[in-house]
């Protein structure tokens, strides 16, 4: 099982979340184990949301730079 850490990329965290959810669905789990898995899933969800928020901010920044270039009339490419 993948250990959660702050440097984990979105794809790895999302795959770990899917794995945890799969484990939670096992009816053989003890309640204590399911609760521990639930906590891990919640942490992974928060981490994934944070990564998605960071990606949205990067996209917004790129869009803003492109808008400024467009509005300035500057050449986008060299001839």
XYZ file of N, CA and C in Angstrom:
237
model
N 0.843 -1.180 0.000
C 0.000 0.000 0.000
C 0.887 1.241 0.000
N 0.535 2.215 -0.803
C 1.296 3.450 -0.928
C 1.110 4.312 0.317
N 2.210 4.830 0.832
C 2.146 5.733 1.984
C 1.948 7.164 1.503
N 1.033 7.861 2.134
C 0.750 9.250 1.785
C 1.889 10.144 2.243
N 2.322 11.035 1.355
C 3.280 12.072 1.734
C 2.974 13.318 0.920
N 3.423 14.445 1.401
C 3.097 15.736 0.795
C 3.633 15.881 -0.624
N 4.671 15.126 -0.981
C 5.270 15.236 -2.306
C 4.626 14.318 -3.335
N 3.641 13.539 -2.918
C 2.984 12.600 -3.819
C 2.246 13.370 -4.919
N 2.429 12.931 -6.163
C 1.719 13.599 -7.251
C 0.256 13.148 -7.273
N -0.545 13.861 -8.048
C -1.980 13.584 -8.091
C -2.262 12.154 -8.533
N -1.620 11.724 -9.596
C -1.902 10.404 -10.152
C -1.620 9.291 -9.144
N -0.516 9.408 -8.419
C -0.175 8.406 -7.414
C -1.183 8.428 -6.266
N -1.543 9.632 -5.819
C -2.505 9.761 -4.725
C -3.875 9.224 -5.140
N -4.284 9.512 -6.370
C -5.582 9.039 -6.846
C -5.602 7.512 -6.947
N -4.517 6.935 -7.428
C -4.427 5.474 -7.509
C -4.468 4.866 -6.102
N -3.783 5.502 -5.156
C -3.805 5.022 -3.774
C -5.211 5.125 -3.193
N -5.910 6.208 -3.509
C -7.283 6.375 -3.040
C -8.180 5.262 -3.589
N -8.049 4.975 -4.863
C -8.856 3.893 -5.450
C -8.559 2.563 -4.770
N -7.287 2.330 -4.448
C -6.902 1.101 -3.768
C -7.511 1.048 -2.359
N -7.481 2.160 -1.648
C -8.043 2.203 -0.299
C -9.549 1.956 -0.345
N -10.231 2.566 -1.293
C -11.678 2.360 -1.423
C -11.973 0.891 -1.704
N -11.178 0.289 -2.562
C -11.347 -1.136 -2.859
C -11.188 -1.960 -1.581
N -10.183 -1.626 -0.781
C -9.959 -2.338 0.476
C -11.116 -2.136 1.453
N -11.660 -0.928 1.480
C -12.764 -0.640 2.387
C -13.999 -1.478 2.051
N -14.141 -1.847 0.804
C -15.311 -2.605 0.370
C -15.245 -4.077 0.755
N -14.124 -4.522 1.288
C -13.974 -5.921 1.690
C -14.816 -6.185 2.941
N -15.818 -7.044 2.845
C -16.691 -7.294 3.994
C -15.994 -8.032 5.143
N -14.805 -8.538 4.901
C -14.075 -9.254 5.949
C -13.353 -8.314 6.909
N -13.306 -7.018 6.564
C -12.609 -6.048 7.406
C -13.262 -5.938 8.776
N -12.422 -5.765 9.777
C -12.925 -5.399 11.101
C -13.262 -3.918 11.070
N -14.158 -3.507 11.930
C -14.584 -2.106 11.958
C -13.407 -1.163 12.188
N -12.473 -1.560 13.045
C -11.306 -0.719 13.323
C -10.461 -0.507 12.071
N -10.323 -1.583 11.292
C -9.552 -1.490 10.043
C -10.259 -0.594 9.032
N -11.576 -0.717 8.967
C -12.341 0.111 8.047
C -12.250 1.582 8.426
N -12.272 1.863 9.718
C -12.140 3.252 10.176
C -10.768 3.802 9.815
N -9.730 3.006 9.993
C -8.380 3.447 9.631
C -8.284 3.689 8.122
N -8.897 2.829 7.346
C -8.901 3.016 5.893
C -9.690 4.264 5.509
N -10.793 4.488 6.206
C -11.603 5.679 5.946
C -10.791 6.947 6.200
N -10.040 6.962 7.294
C -9.205 8.132 7.593
C -8.161 8.339 6.496
N -7.549 7.253 6.061
C -6.545 7.367 4.998
C -7.202 7.887 3.717
N -8.395 7.380 3.411
C -9.106 7.841 2.218
C -9.390 9.333 2.299
N -9.813 9.802 3.465
C -10.094 11.233 3.634
C -8.839 12.066 3.421
N -7.726 11.613 3.946
C -6.464 12.331 3.751
C -6.070 12.357 2.278
N -6.272 11.236 1.602
C -5.955 11.184 0.177
C -6.871 12.095 -0.629
N -8.146 12.151 -0.278
C -9.076 13.052 -0.962
C -8.619 14.498 -0.797
N -8.260 14.872 0.418
C -7.784 16.240 0.656
C -6.524 16.537 -0.147
N -5.631 15.574 -0.197
C -4.391 15.757 -0.954
C -4.705 15.923 -2.449
N -5.590 15.086 -2.970
C -5.969 15.186 -4.385
C -6.622 16.531 -4.676
N -7.491 16.976 -3.789
C -8.128 18.284 -3.978
C -7.096 19.400 -3.997
N -6.115 19.310 -3.109
C -5.063 20.323 -3.060
C -4.288 20.338 -4.375
N -3.967 19.149 -4.882
C -3.236 19.069 -6.153
C -4.073 19.624 -7.303
N -5.370 19.338 -7.308
C -6.242 19.878 -8.348
C -6.352 21.395 -8.238
N -6.428 21.918 -7.026
C -6.458 23.372 -6.837
C -5.176 24.013 -7.358
N -4.035 23.375 -7.088
C -2.764 23.892 -7.596
C -2.758 23.894 -9.122
N -3.273 22.834 -9.721
C -3.319 22.759 -11.187
C -4.233 23.844 -11.747
N -5.378 24.076 -11.096
C -6.286 25.143 -11.551
C -5.599 26.498 -11.496
N -4.853 26.737 -10.436
C -4.138 28.016 -10.309
C -3.096 28.164 -11.409
N -2.382 27.104 -11.715
C -1.396 27.160 -12.795
C -2.068 27.453 -14.126
N -3.194 26.815 -14.376
C -3.928 27.048 -15.626
C -4.419 28.490 -15.680
N -4.914 29.002 -14.577
C -5.357 30.400 -14.520
C -4.201 31.346 -14.805
N -3.028 31.049 -14.244
C -1.852 31.883 -14.480
C -1.464 31.879 -15.955
N -1.472 30.706 -16.566
C -1.137 30.610 -17.992
C -2.152 31.394 -18.811
N -3.436 31.209 -18.508
C -4.471 31.936 -19.241
C -4.320 33.446 -19.090
N -3.956 33.910 -17.921
C -3.760 35.345 -17.685
C -2.561 35.871 -18.494
N -1.471 35.097 -18.524
C -0.308 35.522 -19.315
C -0.651 35.559 -20.797
N -1.400 34.595 -21.276
C -1.806 34.567 -22.684
C -2.716 35.760 -22.987
N -3.640 36.062 -22.093
C -4.538 37.201 -22.282
C -3.748 38.494 -22.372
N -2.751 38.650 -21.490
C -1.921 39.861 -21.514
C -1.142 39.956 -22.819
N -0.616 38.838 -23.285
C 0.100 38.837 -24.570
C -0.841 39.228 -25.704
N -2.008 38.651 -25.708
C -2.986 38.945 -26.756
C -3.374 40.422 -26.738
N -3.643 40.955 -25.557
C -4.076 42.339 -25.419
C -2.964 43.335 -25.735
N -1.710 42.905 -25.556
C -0.589 43.812 -25.806
C -0.263 43.920 -27.296
N -0.742 42.969 -28.064
C -0.429 42.979 -29.498
C 0.966 42.468 -29.800
N 1.647 41.951 -28.788
C 3.003 41.441 -28.981
C 2.974 40.220 -29.891
N 4.079 40.036 -30.627
C 4.184 38.875 -31.485
C 4.325 37.637 -30.612
N 3.586 36.627 -30.953
C 3.642 35.377 -30.182
C 4.791 34.503 -30.621
N 5.153 34.591 -31.904
C 6.224 33.746 -32.454
C 7.154 34.609 -33.277
N 8.389 34.231 -33.309
C 9.376 34.907 -34.139
C 9.225 34.448 -35.583
N 9.446 35.358 -36.524
C 9.370 34.991 -37.944
C 10.632 34.312 -38.381
